[in-house]
Short mmCIF file of C-alpha atoms and ligand atoms in Angstrom, two decimals:
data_model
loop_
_atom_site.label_atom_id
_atom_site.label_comp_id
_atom_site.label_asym_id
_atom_site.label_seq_id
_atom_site.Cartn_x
_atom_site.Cartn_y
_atom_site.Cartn_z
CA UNK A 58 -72.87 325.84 158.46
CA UNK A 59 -70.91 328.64 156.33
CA UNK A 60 -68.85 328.00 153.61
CA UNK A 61 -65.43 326.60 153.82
CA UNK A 62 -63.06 328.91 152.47
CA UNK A 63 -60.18 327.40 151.13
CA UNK A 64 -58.02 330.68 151.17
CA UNK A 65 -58.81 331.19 154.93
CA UNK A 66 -57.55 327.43 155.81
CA UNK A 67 -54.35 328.08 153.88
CA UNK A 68 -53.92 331.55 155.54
CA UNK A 69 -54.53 329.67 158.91
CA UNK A 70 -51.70 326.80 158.42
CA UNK A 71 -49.60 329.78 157.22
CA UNK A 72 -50.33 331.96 160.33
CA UNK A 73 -49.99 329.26 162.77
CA UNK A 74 -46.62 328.02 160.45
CA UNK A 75 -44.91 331.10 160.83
CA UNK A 76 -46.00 331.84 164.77
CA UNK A 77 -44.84 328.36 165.67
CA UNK A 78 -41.26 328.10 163.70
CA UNK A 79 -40.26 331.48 164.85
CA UNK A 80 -40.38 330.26 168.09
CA UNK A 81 -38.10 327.10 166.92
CA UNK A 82 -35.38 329.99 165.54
CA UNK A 83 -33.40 330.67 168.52
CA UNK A 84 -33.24 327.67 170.41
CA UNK A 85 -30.85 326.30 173.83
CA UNK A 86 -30.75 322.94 172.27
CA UNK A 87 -31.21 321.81 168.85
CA UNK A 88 -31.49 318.13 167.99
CA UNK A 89 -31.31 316.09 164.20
CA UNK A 90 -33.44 313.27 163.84
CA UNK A 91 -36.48 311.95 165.70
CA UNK A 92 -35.52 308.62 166.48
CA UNK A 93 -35.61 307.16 169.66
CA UNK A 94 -32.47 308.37 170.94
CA UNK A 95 -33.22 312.09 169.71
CA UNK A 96 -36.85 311.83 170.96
CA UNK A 97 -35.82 311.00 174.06
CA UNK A 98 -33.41 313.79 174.52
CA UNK A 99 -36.11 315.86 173.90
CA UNK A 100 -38.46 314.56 175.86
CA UNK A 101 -35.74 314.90 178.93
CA UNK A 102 -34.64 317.99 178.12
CA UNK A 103 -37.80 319.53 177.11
CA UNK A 104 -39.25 318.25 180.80
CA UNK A 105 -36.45 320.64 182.64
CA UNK A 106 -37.77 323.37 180.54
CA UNK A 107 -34.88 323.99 178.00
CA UNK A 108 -36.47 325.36 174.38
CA UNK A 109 -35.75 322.19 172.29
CA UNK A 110 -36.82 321.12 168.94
CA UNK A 111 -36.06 317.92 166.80
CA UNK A 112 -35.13 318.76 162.97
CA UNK A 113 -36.17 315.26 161.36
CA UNK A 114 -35.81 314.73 157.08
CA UNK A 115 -38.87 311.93 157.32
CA UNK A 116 -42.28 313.37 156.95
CA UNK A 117 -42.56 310.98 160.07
CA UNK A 118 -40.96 310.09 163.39
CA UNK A 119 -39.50 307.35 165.21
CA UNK A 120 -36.22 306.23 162.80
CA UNK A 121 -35.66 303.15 162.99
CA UNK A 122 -37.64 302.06 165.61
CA UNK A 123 -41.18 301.46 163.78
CA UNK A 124 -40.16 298.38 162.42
CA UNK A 125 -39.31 296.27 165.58
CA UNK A 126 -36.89 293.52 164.14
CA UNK A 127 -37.29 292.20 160.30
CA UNK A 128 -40.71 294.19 160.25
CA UNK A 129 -42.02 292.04 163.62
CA UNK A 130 -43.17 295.16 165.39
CA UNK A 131 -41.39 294.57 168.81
CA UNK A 132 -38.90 295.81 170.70
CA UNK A 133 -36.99 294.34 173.53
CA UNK A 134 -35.50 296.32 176.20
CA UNK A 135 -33.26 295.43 178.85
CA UNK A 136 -33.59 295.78 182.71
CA UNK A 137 -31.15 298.52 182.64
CA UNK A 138 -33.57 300.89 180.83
CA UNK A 139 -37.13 299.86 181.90
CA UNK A 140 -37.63 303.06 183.99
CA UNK A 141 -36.54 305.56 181.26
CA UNK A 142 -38.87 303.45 178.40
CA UNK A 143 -42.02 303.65 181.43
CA UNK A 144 -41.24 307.24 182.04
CA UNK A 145 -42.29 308.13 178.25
CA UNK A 146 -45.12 305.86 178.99
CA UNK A 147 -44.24 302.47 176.98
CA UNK A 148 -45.64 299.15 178.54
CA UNK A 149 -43.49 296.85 178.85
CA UNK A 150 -43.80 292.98 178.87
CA UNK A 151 -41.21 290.62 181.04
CA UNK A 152 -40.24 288.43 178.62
CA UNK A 153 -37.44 286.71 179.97
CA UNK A 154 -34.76 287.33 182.98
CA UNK A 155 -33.93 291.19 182.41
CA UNK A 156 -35.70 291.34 178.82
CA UNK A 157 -38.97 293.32 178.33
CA UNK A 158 -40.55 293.55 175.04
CA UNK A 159 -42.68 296.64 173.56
CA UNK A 160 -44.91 297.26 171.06
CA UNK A 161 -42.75 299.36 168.32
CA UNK A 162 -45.89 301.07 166.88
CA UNK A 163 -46.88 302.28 170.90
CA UNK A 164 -42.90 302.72 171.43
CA UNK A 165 -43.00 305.68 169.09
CA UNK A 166 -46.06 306.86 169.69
CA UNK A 167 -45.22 307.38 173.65
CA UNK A 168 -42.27 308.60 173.38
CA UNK A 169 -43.02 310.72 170.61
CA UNK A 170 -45.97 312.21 172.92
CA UNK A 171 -43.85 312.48 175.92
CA UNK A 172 -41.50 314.75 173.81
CA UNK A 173 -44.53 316.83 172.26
CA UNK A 174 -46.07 317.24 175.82
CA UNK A 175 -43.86 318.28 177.94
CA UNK A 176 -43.15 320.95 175.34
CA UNK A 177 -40.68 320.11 172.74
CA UNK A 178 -41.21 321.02 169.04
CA UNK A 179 -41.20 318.26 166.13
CA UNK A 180 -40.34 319.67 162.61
CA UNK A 181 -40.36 316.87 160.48
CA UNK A 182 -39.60 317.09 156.51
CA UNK A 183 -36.24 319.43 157.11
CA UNK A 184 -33.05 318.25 156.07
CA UNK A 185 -30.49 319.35 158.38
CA UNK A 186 -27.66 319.86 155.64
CA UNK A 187 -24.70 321.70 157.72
CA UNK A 188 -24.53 323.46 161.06
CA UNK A 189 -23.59 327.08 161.88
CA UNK A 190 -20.19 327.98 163.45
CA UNK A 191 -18.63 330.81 165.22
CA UNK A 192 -14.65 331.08 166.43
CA UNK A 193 -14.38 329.46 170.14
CA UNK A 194 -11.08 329.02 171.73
CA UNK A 195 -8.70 328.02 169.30
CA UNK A 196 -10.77 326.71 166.63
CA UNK A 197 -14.80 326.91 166.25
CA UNK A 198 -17.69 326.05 168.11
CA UNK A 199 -21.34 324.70 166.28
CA UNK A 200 -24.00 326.85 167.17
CA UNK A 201 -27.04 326.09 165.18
CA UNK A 202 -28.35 324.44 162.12
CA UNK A 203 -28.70 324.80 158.74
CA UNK A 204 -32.01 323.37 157.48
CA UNK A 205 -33.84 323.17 154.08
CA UNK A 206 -37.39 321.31 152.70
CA UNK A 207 -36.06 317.21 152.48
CA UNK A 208 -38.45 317.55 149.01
CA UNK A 209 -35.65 320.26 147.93
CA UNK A 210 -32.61 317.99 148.93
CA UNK A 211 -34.73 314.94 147.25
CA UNK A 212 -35.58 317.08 144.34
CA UNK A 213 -31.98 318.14 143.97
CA UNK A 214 -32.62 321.97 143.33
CA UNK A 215 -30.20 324.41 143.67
CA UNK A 216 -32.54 326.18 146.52
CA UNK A 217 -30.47 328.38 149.66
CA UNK A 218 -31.44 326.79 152.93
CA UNK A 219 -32.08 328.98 156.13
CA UNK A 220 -30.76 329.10 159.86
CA UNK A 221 -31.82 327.92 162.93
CA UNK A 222 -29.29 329.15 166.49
CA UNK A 223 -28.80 326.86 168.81
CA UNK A 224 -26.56 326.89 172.21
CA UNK A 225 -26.22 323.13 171.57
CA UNK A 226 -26.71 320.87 169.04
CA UNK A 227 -27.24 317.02 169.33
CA UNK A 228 -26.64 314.76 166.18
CA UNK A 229 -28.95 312.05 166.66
CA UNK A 230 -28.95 311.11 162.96
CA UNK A 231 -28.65 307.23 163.43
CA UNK A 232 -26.38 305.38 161.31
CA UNK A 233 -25.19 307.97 158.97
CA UNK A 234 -23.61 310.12 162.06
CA UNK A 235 -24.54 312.67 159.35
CA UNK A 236 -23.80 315.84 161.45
CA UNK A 237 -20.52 314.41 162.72
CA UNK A 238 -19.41 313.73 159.31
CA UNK A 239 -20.78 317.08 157.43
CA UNK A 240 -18.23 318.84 160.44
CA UNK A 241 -15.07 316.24 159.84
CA UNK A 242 -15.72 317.41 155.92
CA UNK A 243 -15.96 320.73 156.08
CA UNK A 244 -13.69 321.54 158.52
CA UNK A 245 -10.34 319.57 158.05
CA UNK A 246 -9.27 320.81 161.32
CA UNK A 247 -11.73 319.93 163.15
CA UNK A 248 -10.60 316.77 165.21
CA UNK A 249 -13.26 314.15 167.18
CA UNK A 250 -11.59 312.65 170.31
CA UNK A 251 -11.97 309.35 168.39
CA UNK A 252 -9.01 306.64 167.28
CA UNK A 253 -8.79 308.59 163.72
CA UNK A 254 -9.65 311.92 164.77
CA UNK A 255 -12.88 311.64 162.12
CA UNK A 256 -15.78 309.65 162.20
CA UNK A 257 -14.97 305.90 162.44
CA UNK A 258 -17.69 303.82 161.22
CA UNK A 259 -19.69 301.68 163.02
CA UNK A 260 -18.82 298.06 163.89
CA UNK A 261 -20.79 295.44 162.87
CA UNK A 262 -23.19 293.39 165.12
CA UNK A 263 -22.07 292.66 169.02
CA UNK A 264 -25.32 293.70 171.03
CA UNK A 265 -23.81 293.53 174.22
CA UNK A 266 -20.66 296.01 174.17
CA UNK A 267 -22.67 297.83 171.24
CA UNK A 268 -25.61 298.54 174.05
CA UNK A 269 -22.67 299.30 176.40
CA UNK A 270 -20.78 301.76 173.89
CA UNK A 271 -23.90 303.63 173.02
CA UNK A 272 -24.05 305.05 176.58
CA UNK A 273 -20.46 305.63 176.69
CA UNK A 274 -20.10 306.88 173.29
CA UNK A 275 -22.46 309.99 174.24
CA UNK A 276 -20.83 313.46 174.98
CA UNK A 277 -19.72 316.47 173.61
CA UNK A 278 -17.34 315.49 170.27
CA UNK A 279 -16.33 318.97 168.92
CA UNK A 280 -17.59 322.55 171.02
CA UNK A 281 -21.82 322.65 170.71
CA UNK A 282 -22.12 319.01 169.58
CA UNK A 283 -23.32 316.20 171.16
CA UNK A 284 -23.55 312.50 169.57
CA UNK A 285 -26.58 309.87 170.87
CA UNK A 286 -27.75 306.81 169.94
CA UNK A 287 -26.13 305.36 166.72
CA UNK A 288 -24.88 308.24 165.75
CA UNK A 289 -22.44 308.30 168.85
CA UNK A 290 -21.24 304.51 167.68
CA UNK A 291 -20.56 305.77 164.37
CA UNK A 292 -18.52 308.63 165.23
CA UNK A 293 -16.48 306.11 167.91
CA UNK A 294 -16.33 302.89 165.84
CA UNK A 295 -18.58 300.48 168.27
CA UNK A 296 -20.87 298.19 167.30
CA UNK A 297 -24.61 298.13 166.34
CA UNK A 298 -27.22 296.32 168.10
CA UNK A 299 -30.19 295.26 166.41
CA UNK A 300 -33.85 295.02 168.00
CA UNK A 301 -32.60 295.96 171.50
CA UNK A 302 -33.44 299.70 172.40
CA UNK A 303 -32.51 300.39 175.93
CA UNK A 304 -29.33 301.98 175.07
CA UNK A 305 -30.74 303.94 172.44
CA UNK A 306 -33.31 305.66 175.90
CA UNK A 307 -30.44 305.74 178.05
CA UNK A 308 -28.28 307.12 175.33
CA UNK A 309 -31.18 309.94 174.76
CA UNK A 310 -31.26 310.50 178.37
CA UNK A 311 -27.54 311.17 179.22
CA UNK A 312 -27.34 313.43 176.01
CA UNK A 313 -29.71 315.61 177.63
CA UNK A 314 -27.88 315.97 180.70
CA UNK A 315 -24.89 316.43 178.75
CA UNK A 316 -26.94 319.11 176.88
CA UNK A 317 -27.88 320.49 180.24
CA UNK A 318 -24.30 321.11 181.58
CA UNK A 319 -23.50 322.39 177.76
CA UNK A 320 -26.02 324.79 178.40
CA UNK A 321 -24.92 326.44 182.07
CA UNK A 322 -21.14 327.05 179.65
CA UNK A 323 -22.45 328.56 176.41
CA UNK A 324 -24.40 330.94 177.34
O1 48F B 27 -31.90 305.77 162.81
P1 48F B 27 -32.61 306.32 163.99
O2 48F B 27 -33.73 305.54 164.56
O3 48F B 27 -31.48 306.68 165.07
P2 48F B 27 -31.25 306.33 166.62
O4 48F B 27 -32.06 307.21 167.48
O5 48F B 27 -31.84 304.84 166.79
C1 48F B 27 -31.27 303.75 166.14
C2 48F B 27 -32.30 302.62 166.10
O6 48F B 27 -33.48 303.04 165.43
C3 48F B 27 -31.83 301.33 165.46
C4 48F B 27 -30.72 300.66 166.19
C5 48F B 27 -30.82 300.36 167.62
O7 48F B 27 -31.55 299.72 168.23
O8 48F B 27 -29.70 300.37 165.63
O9 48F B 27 -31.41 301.61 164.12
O10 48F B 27 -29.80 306.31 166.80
O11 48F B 27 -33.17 307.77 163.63
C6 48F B 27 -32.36 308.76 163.05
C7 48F B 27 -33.26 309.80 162.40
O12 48F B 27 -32.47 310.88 161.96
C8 48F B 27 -32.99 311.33 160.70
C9 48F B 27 -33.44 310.06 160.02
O13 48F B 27 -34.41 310.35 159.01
C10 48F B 27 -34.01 309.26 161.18
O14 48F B 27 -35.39 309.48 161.36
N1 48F B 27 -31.91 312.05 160.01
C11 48F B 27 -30.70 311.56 159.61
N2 48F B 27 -29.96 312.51 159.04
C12 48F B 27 -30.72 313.65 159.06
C13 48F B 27 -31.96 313.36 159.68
C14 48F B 27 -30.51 314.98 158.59
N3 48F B 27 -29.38 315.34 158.00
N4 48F B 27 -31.51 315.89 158.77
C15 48F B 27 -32.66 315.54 159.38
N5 48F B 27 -32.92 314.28 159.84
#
C-alpha cells in the first residue's frame, strides 16, 4: 500500500469543495435551515428536479427534531401527514386513533437521505446572515443569500461573507424566523402581510390550531421569500406545538409547491 499523503487528501477535499459549492452558487431555490420543515422542502422540490440546497449554521441536521420530546427520542405524527413522513421513508407506529409515533434519530436520518438522494445539496456550518435584493415592482424582491463560516459568526470576527443567487428563497429557520426578521430590520419598508406588518412572535403552546397554522402560515411573505415550519408561525403570531411533527412535513411540502409556482414567475 503507498504512502498516504496528507497534502494530496487536503488537495482532494479542496477540489471536490470547490467543484461541489460552485454548483450550489446559482441556485432556483435556496432554503435556511435543515430542519424538518426545510428538509422536506428539499426533498420535494429537489424530487421535481429544481437545483436546491439547504444553508444550515449546525455542523449537523435535523433542528429540532433529534430530540423527540424532553430528550425521549420520539415523534408523533398525525393521520393527516403519514403519507408525506412514509414518502421520505420514516416507519411509523399506530399508536393511538390518528397518532403514529417515529423514531426521531431514523426521522432525520430518512428524511435527511430522501433530500440528499433525490439530489439536493446540504451545506451545513454556514450562517445565513442577510439575503440579497434587487428592485421588483415597487419595492425589492430577495434573490439569494448571504452566507459566512457559523465558526466566524461564533468567533465574532470582523470577516466579509460571500453570495449565493437564488430565484427563491425559503426561511425555514425554526423559531427565530431569522430570515423574516433580518428583512423587517433592514428594510423598514418592507411590510409582511401579518397583523403588525413585521414579524409577530410566536404564540405559546396550543398543538392543535398551532399544527393547523403551520400549514396555513406557509407562502410567499415579501417577493422571493417563503416561510415553513416554525418559522412561518413566528412571522404570523400562531402557536407552537411541541413533539407533534406532521405539520412541520406538510408545512415542508406546500413550501415547495409554493416554491414551484415562485419559480414559473421569477425567472
Ligand atoms: O428549529 P428547526 O427544527 O425548525 P423547523 O423545521 O422545525 C421545528 C421543530 O423542530 C420543532 C417544533 C415542531 O414540532 O416546534 O421545534 O421549523 O430547524 C431550524 C434550523 O435552522 C437553522 C437552525 O440551526 C436549525 O437547524 N438556522 C436558523 N437560523 C439560521 C439557520 C441561519 N441564520 N443560518 C443557517 N441556519
Amino acid at each position: 500500500m503507498p504512502e498516504l499523503d496528507e497534502v494530496l487528501i487536503t488537495k482532494l477535499i479542496l477540489d471536490a469543495f470547490k467543484e461541489d459549492f460552485s454548483k450550489s452558487l446559482d441556485l432556483d431555490v435556496a432554503i435556511v435551515g435543515a430542519g424538518p420543515s426545510g428538509v422536506t422542502a428539499a426533498y420535494y422540490l429537489a424530487r421535481s428536479g429544481v437545483n436546491v440546497a439547504i444553508f444550515e449554521r449546525n455542523l449537523y441536521v435535523g433542528g429540532g427534531m433529534w430530540s423527540g420530546g424532553i430528550l425521549f427520542p420520539r415523534i408523533v405524527v398525525q393521520e393527516a401527514a403519514k403519507q408525506v413522513a412514509e414518502e421520505m421513508g420514516v416507519s411509523l407506529r399506530k399508536a393511538a386513533e390518528d397518532y403514529y409515533v417515529a423514531d426521531s434519530v431514523e426521522s432525520v436520518v430518512k428524511c435527511t437521505m430522501a433530500a440528499l438522494s433525490a439530489g439536493a445539496k446540504i451545506w451545513i456550518g454556514f450562517s445565513v446572515e442577510d439575503v440579497v435584493i434587487r428592485p421588483y415592482n415597487d419595492g425589492y424582491r430577495v434573490c439569494g443569500l448571504v452566507i459566512n463560516w457559523s465558526a466566524v459568526e461564533l468567533a465574532e470576527l470582523h470577516v466579509d461573507p460571500v453570495t449565493v443567487r437564488s430565484r427563491v428563497v425559503i426561511d425555514a429557520s425554526g423559531h427565530e424566523a431569522s430570515i423574516a426578521r433580518k428583512l423587517v430590520d433592514k428594510l423598514p419598508r418592507a411590510v409582511l402581510p401579518t397583523d403588525t406588518g413585521g414579524v409577530v412572535g410566536e404564540l405559546p403552546m396550543w398543538a392543535e390550531a398551532g399544527e393547523r397554522a403551520v400549514v396555513e402560515n406557509t407562502r410567499e411573505v415579501y417577493p422571493g421569500l417563503i416561510v415553513t415550519g416554525m418559522a412561518a408561525n413566528a412571522v404570523f403570531g400562531s402557536p407552537r406545538m411541541g413533539p407533534i411533527f406532521g405539520g412541520m412535513f406538510l408545512s415542508g411540502k406546500k413550501a415547495a409547491e409554493e416554491a414551484m409556482r415562485l419559480l414559473k414567475k421569477y425567472k
